[in-house]
Amino acid sequence: MAPLDYSWRPLQPNEIRLVSLEAPAETITQAKWKLTVAGLADKSASYYAVSYRWGQPLDEEPFKSMTNDRESCIHIDGSDVMVTKNLSDFLHEVQRDKKLKEEEFWIDAICINQEDPQERSRQVSTMMGKIYRSAKCVIAWLGDADSHTQRAFDHLDHLAKSPTLLSPGSQSASTNYSASINGDENGSCWESAVKLFDRTYWNRSWIIQELVLPENVIV
């Protein structure tokens, strides 16, 4: 198959491309995806913007997380497109989710013609904020879940529902904090939380605008 051809319709000012699942399959390499064009001023445009790291989500191999190797192949509009494994993992998750598989997504590596310096510069430098602000929701993709993920989110949910647990102004803060430590299974909950925030996603400075500008964010 030929490389993805973006020239079928160059983007006009204030336009973006959106990618969606056209035909699901057993594996991500067999699934078919399609691109459409939408105007940011069009109120009918409804899409998820994806905030993610191009490289590896876990820093298990020295320097591996810093690479942007495109080692996974997906099919878009009849063409082979190479993407990073982390992005391939996200698309695989989209395929599995009954709701997300019906949605459209803005993903920079796919929706921006990376071979066109002018388009890339315009979308990144002047439109990025509006793209994330206009999305109906932003998905912060930290990478595939591991043995720590669910425990970490459960623990963070517990902290969020205990407003006096870590409140500096609360007389019971110290007692509640100690209780949360003692009640932890050998510190596994805190270890899992540390593992979650140790993911390479949080090293990106871009996440500040990607998570602050939109009204809704899913992690």
mmCIF file with all atom_site columns, C-alpha atoms in Angstrom:
data_model
loop_
_atom_site.group_PDB
_atom_site.id
_atom_site.type_symbol
_atom_site.label_atom_id
_atom_site.label_alt_id
_atom_site.label_comp_id
_atom_site.label_asym_id
_atom_site.label_entity_id
_atom_site.label_seq_id
_atom_site.pdbx_PDB_ins_code
_atom_site.Cartn_x
_atom_site.Cartn_y
_atom_site.Cartn_z
_atom_site.occupancy
_atom_site.B_iso_or_equiv
_atom_site.pdbx_formal_charge
_atom_site.auth_seq_id
_atom_site.auth_comp_id
_atom_site.auth_asym_id
_atom_site.auth_atom_id
_atom_site.pdbx_PDB_model_num
ATOM 1   C CA . MET A 1 1   ? 0.000   0.000  0.000  1.00 0.00 ? 1   MET A CA 1
ATOM 2   C CA . ALA A 1 2   ? 1.042   3.584  -0.634 1.00 0.00 ? 2   ALA A CA 1
ATOM 3   C CA . PRO A 1 3   ? 1.878   6.026  2.169  1.00 0.00 ? 3   PRO A CA 1
ATOM 4   C CA . LEU A 1 4   ? -1.008  8.086  3.495  1.00 0.00 ? 4   LEU A CA 1
ATOM 5   C CA . ASP A 1 5   ? -1.870  10.871 1.056  1.00 0.00 ? 5   ASP A CA 1
ATOM 6   C CA . TYR A 1 6   ? -2.902  14.089 2.816  1.00 0.00 ? 6   TYR A CA 1
ATOM 7   C CA . SER A 1 7   ? -3.120  16.066 -0.423 1.00 0.00 ? 7   SER A CA 1
ATOM 8   C CA . TRP A 1 8   ? -6.678  14.969 -1.201 1.00 0.00 ? 8   TRP A CA 1
ATOM 9   C CA . ARG A 1 9   ? -7.755  18.065 0.705  1.00 0.00 ? 9   ARG A CA 1
ATOM 10  C CA . PRO A 1 10  ? -5.247  20.507 2.190  1.00 0.00 ? 10  PRO A CA 1
ATOM 11  C CA . LEU A 1 11  ? -6.474  22.014 5.420  1.00 0.00 ? 11  LEU A CA 1
ATOM 12  C CA . GLN A 1 12  ? -7.976  25.463 5.324  1.00 0.00 ? 12  GLN A CA 1
ATOM 13  C CA . PRO A 1 13  ? -7.347  27.911 8.197  1.00 0.00 ? 13  PRO A CA 1
ATOM 14  C CA . ASN A 1 14  ? -9.203  26.764 11.301 1.00 0.00 ? 14  ASN A CA 1
ATOM 15  C CA . GLU A 1 15  ? -9.679  23.208 9.970  1.00 0.00 ? 15  GLU A CA 1
ATOM 16  C CA . ILE A 1 16  ? -8.421  19.965 11.481 1.00 0.00 ? 16  ILE A CA 1
ATOM 17  C CA . ARG A 1 17  ? -8.452  16.303 10.535 1.00 0.00 ? 17  ARG A CA 1
ATOM 18  C CA . LEU A 1 18  ? -10.148 13.707 12.706 1.00 0.00 ? 18  LEU A CA 1
ATOM 19  C CA . VAL A 1 19  ? -9.507  9.981  12.734 1.00 0.00 ? 19  VAL A CA 1
ATOM 20  C CA . SER A 1 20  ? -12.120 7.346  13.482 1.00 0.00 ? 20  SER A CA 1
ATOM 21  C CA . LEU A 1 21  ? -12.515 3.592  13.349 1.00 0.00 ? 21  LEU A CA 1
ATOM 22  C CA . GLU A 1 22  ? -14.056 2.510  10.046 1.00 0.00 ? 22  GLU A CA 1
ATOM 23  C CA . ALA A 1 23  ? -13.909 -1.273 10.354 1.00 0.00 ? 23  ALA A CA 1
ATOM 24  C CA . PRO A 1 24  ? -12.849 -3.038 13.575 1.00 0.00 ? 24  PRO A CA 1
ATOM 25  C CA . ALA A 1 25  ? -10.888 -6.281 13.425 1.00 0.00 ? 25  ALA A CA 1
ATOM 26  C CA . GLU A 1 26  ? -9.371  -8.875 15.722 1.00 0.00 ? 26  GLU A CA 1
ATOM 27  C CA . THR A 1 27  ? -6.028  -7.079 15.764 1.00 0.00 ? 27  THR A CA 1
ATOM 28  C CA . ILE A 1 28  ? -5.026  -3.438 15.501 1.00 0.00 ? 28  ILE A CA 1
ATOM 29  C CA . THR A 1 29  ? -2.977  -4.202 12.375 1.00 0.00 ? 29  THR A CA 1
ATOM 30  C CA . GLN A 1 30  ? -6.098  -5.457 10.582 1.00 0.00 ? 30  GLN A CA 1
ATOM 31  C CA . ALA A 1 31  ? -8.475  -2.695 11.658 1.00 0.00 ? 31  ALA A CA 1
ATOM 32  C CA . LYS A 1 32  ? -9.298  0.081  9.206  1.00 0.00 ? 32  LYS A CA 1
ATOM 33  C CA . TRP A 1 33  ? -9.377  3.767  10.106 1.00 0.00 ? 33  TRP A CA 1
ATOM 34  C CA . LYS A 1 34  ? -10.463 6.858  8.196  1.00 0.00 ? 34  LYS A CA 1
ATOM 35  C CA . LEU A 1 35  ? -9.755  10.583 8.181  1.00 0.00 ? 35  LEU A CA 1
ATOM 36  C CA . THR A 1 36  ? -12.306 13.371 7.878  1.00 0.00 ? 36  THR A CA 1
ATOM 37  C CA . VAL A 1 37  ? -11.957 17.148 7.936  1.00 0.00 ? 37  VAL A CA 1
ATOM 38  C CA . ALA A 1 38  ? -13.810 19.396 10.385 1.00 0.00 ? 38  ALA A CA 1
ATOM 39  C CA . GLY A 1 39  ? -13.829 23.107 11.081 1.00 0.00 ? 39  GLY A CA 1
ATOM 40  C CA . LEU A 1 40  ? -13.119 24.264 14.616 1.00 0.00 ? 40  LEU A CA 1
ATOM 41  C CA . ALA A 1 41  ? -15.796 26.919 14.203 1.00 0.00 ? 41  ALA A CA 1
ATOM 42  C CA . ASP A 1 42  ? -18.336 24.233 13.338 1.00 0.00 ? 42  ASP A CA 1
ATOM 43  C CA . LYS A 1 43  ? -20.366 23.628 16.490 1.00 0.00 ? 43  LYS A CA 1
ATOM 44  C CA . SER A 1 44  ? -21.434 20.238 15.161 1.00 0.00 ? 44  SER A CA 1
ATOM 45  C CA . ALA A 1 45  ? -17.833 19.009 15.272 1.00 0.00 ? 45  ALA A CA 1
ATOM 46  C CA . SER A 1 46  ? -17.600 16.560 18.162 1.00 0.00 ? 46  SER A CA 1
ATOM 47  C CA . TYR A 1 47  ? -14.294 14.900 18.921 1.00 0.00 ? 47  TYR A CA 1
ATOM 48  C CA . TYR A 1 48  ? -11.918 13.686 21.587 1.00 0.00 ? 48  TYR A CA 1
ATOM 49  C CA . ALA A 1 49  ? -8.413  15.186 21.663 1.00 0.00 ? 49  ALA A CA 1
ATOM 50  C CA . VAL A 1 50  ? -5.741  12.761 22.799 1.00 0.00 ? 50  VAL A CA 1
ATOM 51  C CA . SER A 1 51  ? -2.943  13.846 25.116 1.00 0.00 ? 51  SER A CA 1
ATOM 52  C CA . TYR A 1 52  ? -0.151  11.284 25.132 1.00 0.00 ? 52  TYR A CA 1
ATOM 53  C CA . ARG A 1 53  ? 3.560   10.704 24.819 1.00 0.00 ? 53  ARG A CA 1
ATOM 54  C CA . TRP A 1 54  ? 4.993   9.570  21.505 1.00 0.00 ? 54  TRP A CA 1
ATOM 55  C CA . GLY A 1 55  ? 7.655   7.450  23.213 1.00 0.00 ? 55  GLY A CA 1
ATOM 56  C CA . GLN A 1 56  ? 7.376   4.644  25.748 1.00 0.00 ? 56  GLN A CA 1
ATOM 57  C CA . PRO A 1 57  ? 5.028   5.281  28.706 1.00 0.00 ? 57  PRO A CA 1
ATOM 58  C CA . LEU A 1 58  ? 7.272   3.439  31.161 1.00 0.00 ? 58  LEU A CA 1
ATOM 59  C CA . ASP A 1 59  ? 10.930  4.264  31.711 1.00 0.00 ? 59  ASP A CA 1
ATOM 60  C CA . GLU A 1 60  ? 11.952  0.632  32.129 1.00 0.00 ? 60  GLU A CA 1
ATOM 61  C CA . GLU A 1 61  ? 14.666  0.718  29.475 1.00 0.00 ? 61  GLU A CA 1
ATOM 62  C CA . PRO A 1 62  ? 17.302  3.460  29.674 1.00 0.00 ? 62  PRO A CA 1
ATOM 63  C CA . PHE A 1 63  ? 16.696  6.119  26.997 1.00 0.00 ? 63  PHE A CA 1
ATOM 64  C CA . LYS A 1 64  ? 13.956  4.003  25.355 1.00 0.00 ? 64  LYS A CA 1
ATOM 65  C CA . SER A 1 65  ? 11.199  6.325  26.581 1.00 0.00 ? 65  SER A CA 1
ATOM 66  C CA . MET A 1 66  ? 12.900  9.238  24.817 1.00 0.00 ? 66  MET A CA 1
ATOM 67  C CA . THR A 1 67  ? 12.609  7.667  21.354 1.00 0.00 ? 67  THR A CA 1
ATOM 68  C CA . ASN A 1 68  ? 9.725   8.166  18.967 1.00 0.00 ? 68  ASN A CA 1
ATOM 69  C CA . ASP A 1 69  ? 10.261  4.993  16.967 1.00 0.00 ? 69  ASP A CA 1
ATOM 70  C CA . ARG A 1 70  ? 7.297   4.203  14.743 1.00 0.00 ? 70  ARG A CA 1
ATOM 71  C CA . GLU A 1 71  ? 7.236   0.445  14.959 1.00 0.00 ? 71  GLU A CA 1
ATOM 72  C CA . SER A 1 72  ? 3.510   -0.367 14.637 1.00 0.00 ? 72  SER A CA 1
ATOM 73  C CA . CYS A 1 73  ? 1.539   -0.382 11.394 1.00 0.00 ? 73  CYS A CA 1
ATOM 74  C CA . ILE A 1 74  ? -2.120  0.693  11.106 1.00 0.00 ? 74  ILE A CA 1
ATOM 75  C CA . HIS A 1 75  ? -4.345  1.141  8.056  1.00 0.00 ? 75  HIS A CA 1
ATOM 76  C CA . ILE A 1 76  ? -5.872  4.549  7.297  1.00 0.00 ? 76  ILE A CA 1
ATOM 77  C CA . ASP A 1 77  ? -7.814  5.290  4.108  1.00 0.00 ? 77  ASP A CA 1
ATOM 78  C CA . GLY A 1 78  ? -6.233  2.326  2.356  1.00 0.00 ? 78  GLY A CA 1
ATOM 79  C CA . SER A 1 79  ? -2.679  3.269  3.288  1.00 0.00 ? 79  SER A CA 1
ATOM 80  C CA . ASP A 1 80  ? -0.120  1.860  5.708  1.00 0.00 ? 80  ASP A CA 1
ATOM 81  C CA . VAL A 1 81  ? 0.793   4.293  8.450  1.00 0.00 ? 81  VAL A CA 1
ATOM 82  C CA . MET A 1 82  ? 3.551   3.671  10.962 1.00 0.00 ? 82  MET A CA 1
ATOM 83  C CA . VAL A 1 83  ? 2.887   4.876  14.516 1.00 0.00 ? 83  VAL A CA 1
ATOM 84  C CA . THR A 1 84  ? 4.604   4.475  17.855 1.00 0.00 ? 84  THR A CA 1
ATOM 85  C CA . LYS A 1 85  ? 3.711   1.486  20.007 1.00 0.00 ? 85  LYS A CA 1
ATOM 86  C CA . ASN A 1 86  ? 2.174   3.732  22.665 1.00 0.00 ? 86  ASN A CA 1
ATOM 87  C CA . LEU A 1 87  ? -0.229  5.232  20.118 1.00 0.00 ? 87  LEU A CA 1
ATOM 88  C CA . SER A 1 88  ? -0.968  1.775  18.723 1.00 0.00 ? 88  SER A CA 1
ATOM 89  C CA . ASP A 1 89  ? -1.864  0.634  22.249 1.00 0.00 ? 89  ASP A CA 1
ATOM 90  C CA . PHE A 1 90  ? -4.301  3.543  22.560 1.00 0.00 ? 90  PHE A CA 1
ATOM 91  C CA . LEU A 1 91  ? -5.978  2.727  19.236 1.00 0.00 ? 91  LEU A CA 1
ATOM 92  C CA . HIS A 1 92  ? -6.269  -0.875 20.360 1.00 0.00 ? 92  HIS A CA 1
ATOM 93  C CA . GLU A 1 93  ? -8.064  0.336  23.481 1.00 0.00 ? 93  GLU A CA 1
ATOM 94  C CA . VAL A 1 94  ? -10.428 2.394  21.301 1.00 0.00 ? 94  VAL A CA 1
ATOM 95  C CA . GLN A 1 95  ? -11.295 -0.761 19.390 1.00 0.00 ? 95  GLN A CA 1
ATOM 96  C CA . ARG A 1 96  ? -12.180 -2.554 22.620 1.00 0.00 ? 96  ARG A CA 1
ATOM 97  C CA . ASP A 1 97  ? -14.325 0.215  24.095 1.00 0.00 ? 97  ASP A CA 1
ATOM 98  C CA . LYS A 1 98  ? -17.979 0.168  22.962 1.00 0.00 ? 98  LYS A CA 1
ATOM 99  C CA . LYS A 1 99  ? -18.344 3.934  23.304 1.00 0.00 ? 99  LYS A CA 1
ATOM 100 C CA . LEU A 1 100 ? -14.973 5.143  22.058 1.00 0.00 ? 100 LEU A CA 1
ATOM 101 C CA . LYS A 1 101 ? -15.045 2.985  18.928 1.00 0.00 ? 101 LYS A CA 1
ATOM 102 C CA . GLU A 1 102 ? -17.915 5.193  17.672 1.00 0.00 ? 102 GLU A CA 1
ATOM 103 C CA . GLU A 1 103 ? -16.084 8.480  18.283 1.00 0.00 ? 103 GLU A CA 1
ATOM 104 C CA . GLU A 1 104 ? -13.736 10.722 16.305 1.00 0.00 ? 104 GLU A CA 1
ATOM 105 C CA . PHE A 1 105 ? -10.300 11.694 17.621 1.00 0.00 ? 105 PHE A CA 1
ATOM 106 C CA . TRP A 1 106 ? -7.725  14.382 17.074 1.00 0.00 ? 106 TRP A CA 1
ATOM 107 C CA . ILE A 1 107 ? -4.290  12.778 17.393 1.00 0.00 ? 107 ILE A CA 1
ATOM 108 C CA . ASP A 1 108 ? -1.362  14.933 16.334 1.00 0.00 ? 108 ASP A CA 1
ATOM 109 C CA . ALA A 1 109 ? 0.784   12.144 14.845 1.00 0.00 ? 109 ALA A CA 1
ATOM 110 C CA . ILE A 1 110 ? -2.050  11.093 12.528 1.00 0.00 ? 110 ILE A CA 1
ATOM 111 C CA . CYS A 1 111 ? -4.153  14.196 11.976 1.00 0.00 ? 111 CYS A CA 1
ATOM 112 C CA . ILE A 1 112 ? -1.261  16.522 11.155 1.00 0.00 ? 112 ILE A CA 1
ATOM 113 C CA . ASN A 1 113 ? 0.739   15.922 7.998  1.00 0.00 ? 113 ASN A CA 1
ATOM 114 C CA . GLN A 1 114 ? 4.123   15.516 9.642  1.00 0.00 ? 114 GLN A CA 1
ATOM 115 C CA . GLU A 1 115 ? 5.839   15.869 6.255  1.00 0.00 ? 115 GLU A CA 1
ATOM 116 C CA . ASP A 1 116 ? 4.434   19.365 5.737  1.00 0.00 ? 116 ASP A CA 1
ATOM 117 C CA . PRO A 1 117 ? 6.443   21.853 7.855  1.00 0.00 ? 117 PRO A CA 1
ATOM 118 C CA . GLN A 1 118 ? 3.990   24.717 7.251  1.00 0.00 ? 118 GLN A CA 1
ATOM 119 C CA . GLU A 1 119 ? 0.939   22.700 8.282  1.00 0.00 ? 119 GLU A CA 1
ATOM 120 C CA . ARG A 1 120 ? 2.734   21.248 11.290 1.00 0.00 ? 120 ARG A CA 1
ATOM 121 C CA . SER A 1 121 ? 3.907   24.680 12.422 1.00 0.00 ? 121 SER A CA 1
ATOM 122 C CA . ARG A 1 122 ? 0.463   26.250 11.993 1.00 0.00 ? 122 ARG A CA 1
ATOM 123 C CA . GLN A 1 123 ? -1.384  23.512 13.864 1.00 0.00 ? 123 GLN A CA 1
ATOM 124 C CA . VAL A 1 124 ? 1.132   23.258 16.690 1.00 0.00 ? 124 VAL A CA 1
ATOM 125 C CA . SER A 1 125 ? 2.047   26.898 17.258 1.00 0.00 ? 125 SER A CA 1
ATOM 126 C CA . THR A 1 126 ? -1.238  28.713 16.559 1.00 0.00 ? 126 THR A CA 1
ATOM 127 C CA . MET A 1 127 ? -4.077  26.174 16.780 1.00 0.00 ? 127 MET A CA 1
ATOM 128 C CA . MET A 1 128 ? -3.087  23.697 19.478 1.00 0.00 ? 128 MET A CA 1
ATOM 129 C CA . GLY A 1 129 ? -4.748  25.558 22.330 1.00 0.00 ? 129 GLY A CA 1
ATOM 130 C CA . LYS A 1 130 ? -8.006  25.940 20.421 1.00 0.00 ? 130 LYS A CA 1
ATOM 131 C CA . ILE A 1 131 ? -7.963  22.277 19.379 1.00 0.00 ? 131 ILE A CA 1
ATOM 132 C CA . TYR A 1 132 ? -7.837  21.101 22.986 1.00 0.00 ? 132 TYR A CA 1
ATOM 133 C CA . ARG A 1 133 ? -10.236 23.786 24.190 1.00 0.00 ? 133 ARG A CA 1
ATOM 134 C CA . SER A 1 134 ? -12.805 22.904 21.513 1.00 0.00 ? 134 SER A CA 1
ATOM 135 C CA . ALA A 1 135 ? -12.716 19.148 22.143 1.00 0.00 ? 135 ALA A CA 1
ATOM 136 C CA . LYS A 1 136 ? -15.729 17.728 23.938 1.00 0.00 ? 136 LYS A CA 1
ATOM 137 C CA . CYS A 1 137 ? -13.239 15.821 26.074 1.00 0.00 ? 137 CYS A CA 1
ATOM 138 C CA . VAL A 1 138 ? -9.497  15.247 26.316 1.00 0.00 ? 138 VAL A CA 1
ATOM 139 C CA . ILE A 1 139 ? -8.197  11.760 26.945 1.00 0.00 ? 139 ILE A CA 1
ATOM 140 C CA . ALA A 1 140 ? -4.909  11.729 28.852 1.00 0.00 ? 140 ALA A CA 1
ATOM 141 C CA . TRP A 1 141 ? -3.411  8.439  27.741 1.00 0.00 ? 141 TRP A CA 1
ATOM 142 C CA . LEU A 1 142 ? -0.739  7.384  30.225 1.00 0.00 ? 142 LEU A CA 1
ATOM 143 C CA . GLY A 1 143 ? -0.096  4.071  28.495 1.00 0.00 ? 143 GLY A CA 1
ATOM 144 C CA . ASP A 1 144 ? -1.387  0.544  28.946 1.00 0.00 ? 144 ASP A CA 1
ATOM 145 C CA . ALA A 1 145 ? -2.476  -0.415 32.446 1.00 0.00 ? 145 ALA A CA 1
ATOM 146 C CA . ASP A 1 146 ? -0.180  -2.597 34.535 1.00 0.00 ? 146 ASP A CA 1
ATOM 147 C CA . SER A 1 147 ? -0.426  -4.308 37.927 1.00 0.00 ? 147 SER A CA 1
ATOM 148 C CA . HIS A 1 148 ? -0.205  -0.938 39.728 1.00 0.00 ? 148 HIS A CA 1
ATOM 149 C CA . THR A 1 149 ? -2.730  1.089  37.730 1.00 0.00 ? 149 THR A CA 1
ATOM 150 C CA . GLN A 1 150 ? -6.073  0.126  39.273 1.00 0.00 ? 150 GLN A CA 1
ATOM 151 C CA . ARG A 1 151 ? -4.699  0.163  42.829 1.00 0.00 ? 151 ARG A CA 1
ATOM 152 C CA . ALA A 1 152 ? -3.242  3.627  42.228 1.00 0.00 ? 152 ALA A CA 1
ATOM 153 C CA . PHE A 1 153 ? -6.535  5.071  40.963 1.00 0.00 ? 153 PHE A CA 1
ATOM 154 C CA . ASP A 1 154 ? -8.480  3.433  43.784 1.00 0.00 ? 154 ASP A CA 1
ATOM 155 C CA . HIS A 1 155 ? -6.098  4.968  46.305 1.00 0.00 ? 155 HIS A CA 1
ATOM 156 C CA . LEU A 1 156 ? -6.280  8.420  44.700 1.00 0.00 ? 156 LEU A CA 1
ATOM 157 C CA . ASP A 1 157 ? -10.070 8.163  44.684 1.00 0.00 ? 157 ASP A CA 1
ATOM 158 C CA . HIS A 1 158 ? -9.960  7.351  48.404 1.00 0.00 ? 158 HIS A CA 1
ATOM 159 C CA . LEU A 1 159 ? -7.799  10.411 49.075 1.00 0.00 ? 159 LEU A CA 1
ATOM 160 C CA . ALA A 1 160 ? -10.110 12.634 47.024 1.00 0.00 ? 160 ALA A CA 1
ATOM 161 C CA . LYS A 1 161 ? -13.110 11.490 49.050 1.00 0.00 ? 161 LYS A CA 1
ATOM 162 C CA . SER A 1 162 ? -11.305 12.164 52.340 1.00 0.00 ? 162 SER A CA 1
ATOM 163 C CA . PRO A 1 163 ? -10.887 15.968 52.329 1.00 0.00 ? 163 PRO A CA 1
ATOM 164 C CA . THR A 1 164 ? -9.393  16.066 55.827 1.00 0.00 ? 164 THR A CA 1
ATOM 165 C CA . LEU A 1 165 ? -6.892  13.306 55.153 1.00 0.00 ? 165 LEU A CA 1
ATOM 166 C CA . LEU A 1 166 ? -4.124  15.569 53.881 1.00 0.00 ? 166 LEU A CA 1
ATOM 167 C CA . SER A 1 167 ? -5.566  18.981 54.786 1.00 0.00 ? 167 SER A CA 1
ATOM 168 C CA . PRO A 1 168 ? -2.839  21.038 56.516 1.00 0.00 ? 168 PRO A CA 1
ATOM 169 C CA . GLY A 1 169 ? -5.450  22.985 58.485 1.00 0.00 ? 169 GLY A CA 1
ATOM 170 C CA . SER A 1 170 ? -7.177  19.953 59.919 1.00 0.00 ? 170 SER A CA 1
ATOM 171 C CA . GLN A 1 171 ? -6.349  18.797 63.468 1.00 0.00 ? 171 GLN A CA 1
ATOM 172 C CA . SER A 1 172 ? -7.086  15.249 62.382 1.00 0.00 ? 172 SER A CA 1
ATOM 173 C CA . ALA A 1 173 ? -4.902  15.435 59.296 1.00 0.00 ? 173 ALA A CA 1
ATOM 174 C CA . SER A 1 174 ? -1.884  13.821 60.953 1.00 0.00 ? 174 SER A CA 1
ATOM 175 C CA . THR A 1 175 ? -3.965  11.083 62.545 1.00 0.00 ? 175 THR A CA 1
ATOM 176 C CA . ASN A 1 176 ? -5.855  10.354 59.340 1.00 0.00 ? 176 ASN A CA 1
ATOM 177 C CA . TYR A 1 177 ? -2.646  10.340 57.320 1.00 0.00 ? 177 TYR A CA 1
ATOM 178 C CA . SER A 1 178 ? -1.037  7.871  59.729 1.00 0.00 ? 178 SER A CA 1
ATOM 179 C CA . ALA A 1 179 ? -4.128  5.700  59.575 1.00 0.00 ? 179 ALA A CA 1
ATOM 180 C CA . SER A 1 180 ? -4.010  5.650  55.794 1.00 0.00 ? 180 SER A CA 1
ATOM 181 C CA . ILE A 1 181 ? -0.380  4.553  55.931 1.00 0.00 ? 181 ILE A CA 1
ATOM 182 C CA . ASN A 1 182 ? -1.016  1.867  58.547 1.00 0.00 ? 182 ASN A CA 1
ATOM 183 C CA . GLY A 1 183 ? -4.071  0.638  56.678 1.00 0.00 ? 183 GLY A CA 1
ATOM 184 C CA . ASP A 1 184 ? -2.102  0.304  53.470 1.00 0.00 ? 184 ASP A CA 1
ATOM 185 C CA . GLU A 1 185 ? -1.088  -3.215 52.536 1.00 0.00 ? 185 GLU A CA 1
ATOM 186 C CA . ASN A 1 186 ? 2.654   -2.939 53.091 1.00 0.00 ? 186 ASN A CA 1
ATOM 187 C CA . GLY A 1 187 ? 2.626   0.459  51.437 1.00 0.00 ? 187 GLY A CA 1
ATOM 188 C CA . SER A 1 188 ? 1.457   -1.064 48.147 1.00 0.00 ? 188 SER A CA 1
ATOM 189 C CA . CYS A 1 189 ? -1.150  1.636  47.512 1.00 0.00 ? 189 CYS A CA 1
ATOM 190 C CA . TRP A 1 190 ? 1.380   4.426  47.855 1.00 0.00 ? 190 TRP A CA 1
ATOM 191 C CA . GLU A 1 191 ? 3.878   2.469  45.787 1.00 0.00 ? 191 GLU A CA 1
ATOM 192 C CA . SER A 1 192 ? 1.291   2.107  43.028 1.00 0.00 ? 192 SER A CA 1
ATOM 193 C CA . ALA A 1 193 ? 0.503   5.831  43.150 1.00 0.00 ? 193 ALA A CA 1
ATOM 194 C CA . VAL A 1 194 ? 4.210   6.629  42.818 1.00 0.00 ? 194 VAL A CA 1
ATOM 195 C CA . LYS A 1 195 ? 4.437   4.246  39.850 1.00 0.00 ? 195 LYS A CA 1
ATOM 196 C CA . LEU A 1 196 ? 1.515   6.011  38.190 1.00 0.00 ? 196 LEU A CA 1
ATOM 197 C CA . PHE A 1 197 ? 3.076   9.456  38.516 1.00 0.00 ? 197 PHE A CA 1
ATOM 198 C CA . ASP A 1 198 ? 6.455   8.090  37.512 1.00 0.00 ? 198 ASP A CA 1
ATOM 199 C CA . ARG A 1 199 ? 5.196   7.394  34.010 1.00 0.00 ? 199 ARG A CA 1
ATOM 200 C CA . THR A 1 200 ? 6.976   9.351  31.304 1.00 0.00 ? 200 THR A CA 1
ATOM 201 C CA . TYR A 1 201 ? 3.734   11.105 30.312 1.00 0.00 ? 201 TYR A CA 1
ATOM 202 C CA . TRP A 1 202 ? 4.184   13.550 33.193 1.00 0.00 ? 202 TRP A CA 1
ATOM 203 C CA . ASN A 1 203 ? 7.580   14.659 31.867 1.00 0.00 ? 203 ASN A CA 1
ATOM 204 C CA . ARG A 1 204 ? 5.946   16.491 28.949 1.00 0.00 ? 204 ARG A CA 1
ATOM 205 C CA . SER A 1 205 ? 5.598   20.261 29.322 1.00 0.00 ? 205 SER A CA 1
ATOM 206 C CA . TRP A 1 206 ? 2.784   20.219 26.734 1.00 0.00 ? 206 TRP A CA 1
ATOM 207 C CA . ILE A 1 207 ? 0.427   18.503 29.181 1.00 0.00 ? 207 ILE A CA 1
ATOM 208 C CA . ILE A 1 208 ? -0.056  21.807 31.026 1.00 0.00 ? 208 ILE A CA 1
ATOM 209 C CA . GLN A 1 209 ? -2.198  23.291 28.254 1.00 0.00 ? 209 GLN A CA 1
ATOM 210 C CA . GLU A 1 210 ? -3.583  19.930 27.168 1.00 0.00 ? 210 GLU A CA 1
ATOM 211 C CA . LEU A 1 211 ? -5.075  19.281 30.605 1.00 0.00 ? 211 LEU A CA 1
ATOM 212 C CA . VAL A 1 212 ? -5.895  22.838 31.701 1.00 0.00 ? 212 VAL A CA 1
ATOM 213 C CA . LEU A 1 213 ? -7.658  24.228 28.619 1.00 0.00 ? 213 LEU A CA 1
ATOM 214 C CA . PRO A 1 214 ? -10.422 21.640 28.093 1.00 0.00 ? 214 PRO A CA 1
ATOM 215 C CA . GLU A 1 215 ? -13.545 21.490 30.257 1.00 0.00 ? 215 GLU A CA 1
ATOM 216 C CA . ASN A 1 216 ? -13.479 17.695 30.506 1.00 0.00 ? 216 ASN A CA 1
ATOM 217 C CA . VAL A 1 217 ? -10.496 15.390 30.930 1.00 0.00 ? 217 VAL A CA 1
ATOM 218 C CA . ILE A 1 218 ? -10.384 11.600 31.237 1.00 0.00 ? 218 ILE A CA 1
ATOM 219 C CA . VAL A 1 219 ? -7.209  9.989  32.567 1.00 0.00 ? 219 VAL A CA 1
#
